[in-house]
């Protein structure tokens, strides 16, 4: 393995891509909101973003960054009621789900002023 990839870091990032029938987009968003709020209020979740593919109506990507490992996330997030309610609510409307776990390379991230302006919520704003 390259030395550049052996940078020690904590936590993981995951991307979940959902393909939803476009007629169920509102139902998906409605189910996502309470799960998003509960997840964002967890101190271990340090970033959460939702993207929609303009070129593919009904396709969403959720990005979550955690300062914990996957075992902790499974025990303390996935097992929680808010997550289970979300999964149950979207179960019948998801056409396809793809899940990817990534390890971020340190010293390669940047967020320029203005990018998140107007869309960022702090824990106090939820």
GROMACS .gro file of C-alpha atoms in nm:
model
  126
    1UNK     CA    1   0.000   0.000   0.000
    2UNK     CA    2   0.121   0.348  -0.080
    3UNK     CA    3   0.255   0.546   0.215
    4UNK     CA    4   0.019   0.826   0.112
    5UNK     CA    5  -0.275   0.595   0.189
    6UNK     CA    6  -0.145   0.491   0.530
    7UNK     CA    7  -0.237   0.815   0.702
    8UNK     CA    8  -0.386   0.740   1.043
    9UNK     CA    9  -0.733   0.878   1.090
   10UNK     CA   10  -1.044   0.810   1.291
   11UNK     CA   11  -1.390   0.753   1.161
   12UNK     CA   12  -1.549   0.674   0.831
   13UNK     CA   13  -1.755   0.826   0.556
   14UNK     CA   14  -2.032   0.650   0.384
   15UNK     CA   15  -2.241   0.720   0.080
   16UNK     CA   16  -2.582   0.567   0.036
   17UNK     CA   17  -2.742   0.607  -0.305
   18UNK     CA   18  -3.116   0.550  -0.333
   19UNK     CA   19  -3.317   0.515  -0.649
   20UNK     CA   20  -3.678   0.603  -0.578
   21UNK     CA   21  -3.968   0.611  -0.821
   22UNK     CA   22  -4.008   0.985  -0.892
   23UNK     CA   23  -4.373   0.966  -0.782
   24UNK     CA   24  -4.251   0.875  -0.430
   25UNK     CA   25  -3.991   1.150  -0.384
   26UNK     CA   26  -4.207   1.347  -0.139
   27UNK     CA   27  -4.265   1.033   0.069
   28UNK     CA   28  -3.890   0.966   0.074
   29UNK     CA   29  -3.808   1.323   0.184
   30UNK     CA   30  -4.079   1.311   0.450
   31UNK     CA   31  -3.935   0.988   0.593
   32UNK     CA   32  -3.578   1.119   0.576
   33UNK     CA   33  -3.636   1.443   0.772
   34UNK     CA   34  -3.678   1.297   1.124
   35UNK     CA   35  -3.391   1.051   1.070
   36UNK     CA   36  -3.172   1.337   0.946
   37UNK     CA   37  -3.256   1.548   1.253
   38UNK     CA   38  -3.187   1.264   1.497
   39UNK     CA   39  -2.863   1.171   1.322
   40UNK     CA   40  -2.739   1.529   1.307
   41UNK     CA   41  -2.799   1.560   1.681
   42UNK     CA   42  -2.561   1.273   1.748
   43UNK     CA   43  -2.223   1.428   1.839
   44UNK     CA   44  -2.040   1.149   1.658
   45UNK     CA   45  -2.196   1.246   1.324
   46UNK     CA   46  -1.977   1.533   1.208
   47UNK     CA   47  -2.120   1.585   0.859
   48UNK     CA   48  -2.444   1.495   0.684
   49UNK     CA   49  -2.544   1.600   0.335
   50UNK     CA   50  -2.817   1.499   0.093
   51UNK     CA   51  -2.779   1.527  -0.283
   52UNK     CA   52  -3.028   1.480  -0.565
   53UNK     CA   53  -2.921   1.379  -0.914
   54UNK     CA   54  -3.084   1.633  -1.147
   55UNK     CA   55  -3.018   1.409  -1.444
   56UNK     CA   56  -3.183   1.111  -1.272
   57UNK     CA   57  -3.512   1.209  -1.106
   58UNK     CA   58  -3.567   1.005  -0.792
   59UNK     CA   59  -3.197   0.936  -0.730
   60UNK     CA   60  -3.049   1.063  -0.404
   61UNK     CA   61  -2.710   1.029  -0.239
   62UNK     CA   62  -2.670   1.068   0.134
   63UNK     CA   63  -2.323   1.135   0.269
   64UNK     CA   64  -2.247   1.089   0.636
   65UNK     CA   65  -1.913   1.142   0.808
   66UNK     CA   66  -1.860   0.990   1.150
   67UNK     CA   67  -1.577   1.011   1.400
   68UNK     CA   68  -1.641   0.647   1.496
   69UNK     CA   69  -1.595   0.311   1.327
   70UNK     CA   70  -1.862   0.103   1.154
   71UNK     CA   71  -1.906  -0.130   1.452
   72UNK     CA   72  -1.994   0.167   1.672
   73UNK     CA   73  -2.230   0.306   1.407
   74UNK     CA   74  -2.412  -0.026   1.376
   75UNK     CA   75  -2.455  -0.051   1.754
   76UNK     CA   76  -2.537   0.314   1.827
   77UNK     CA   77  -2.701   0.450   1.513
   78UNK     CA   78  -2.836   0.175   1.289
   79UNK     CA   79  -2.993   0.000   1.588
   80UNK     CA   80  -3.173   0.315   1.706
   81UNK     CA   81  -3.547   0.366   1.667
   82UNK     CA   82  -3.512   0.673   1.443
   83UNK     CA   83  -3.307   0.478   1.190
   84UNK     CA   84  -3.534   0.174   1.199
   85UNK     CA   85  -3.845   0.393   1.148
   86UNK     CA   86  -3.675   0.553   0.848
   87UNK     CA   87  -3.577   0.218   0.695
   88UNK     CA   88  -3.930   0.082   0.748
   89UNK     CA   89  -4.088   0.394   0.598
   90UNK     CA   90  -3.881   0.381   0.279
   91UNK     CA   91  -3.862   0.004   0.241
   92UNK     CA   92  -4.147  -0.024  -0.008
   93UNK     CA   93  -4.046   0.277  -0.220
   94UNK     CA   94  -3.675   0.208  -0.270
   95UNK     CA   95  -3.607   0.062  -0.613
   96UNK     CA   96  -3.234   0.025  -0.552
   97UNK     CA   97  -2.990   0.101  -0.269
   98UNK     CA   98  -2.611   0.116  -0.293
   99UNK     CA   99  -2.391   0.155   0.012
  100UNK     CA  100  -2.023   0.252   0.008
  101UNK     CA  101  -1.782   0.296   0.298
  102UNK     CA  102  -1.487   0.526   0.238
  103UNK     CA  103  -1.182   0.629   0.434
  104UNK     CA  104  -1.099   0.997   0.391
  105UNK     CA  105  -0.742   1.095   0.317
  106UNK     CA  106  -0.634   1.362   0.559
  107UNK     CA  107  -0.508   1.693   0.425
  108UNK     CA  108  -0.719   1.663   0.108
  109UNK     CA  109  -1.038   1.834   0.225
  110UNK     CA  110  -1.142   2.193   0.178
  111UNK     CA  111  -1.467   2.380   0.220
  112UNK     CA  112  -1.454   2.731   0.085
  113UNK     CA  113  -1.649   3.012   0.243
  114UNK     CA  114  -1.988   3.041   0.085
  115UNK     CA  115  -2.027   2.680  -0.031
  116UNK     CA  116  -2.253   2.582   0.256
  117UNK     CA  117  -2.385   2.930   0.325
  118UNK     CA  118  -2.758   2.931   0.374
  119UNK     CA  119  -2.782   2.554   0.398
  120UNK     CA  120  -2.575   2.473   0.703
  121UNK     CA  121  -2.752   2.391   1.020
  122UNK     CA  122  -2.582   2.368   1.351
  123UNK     CA  123  -2.703   2.140   1.625
  124UNK     CA  124  -2.877   2.440   1.784
  125UNK     CA  125  -3.070   2.512   1.463
  126UNK     CA  126  -3.223   2.166   1.427
   0.00000   0.00000   0.00000
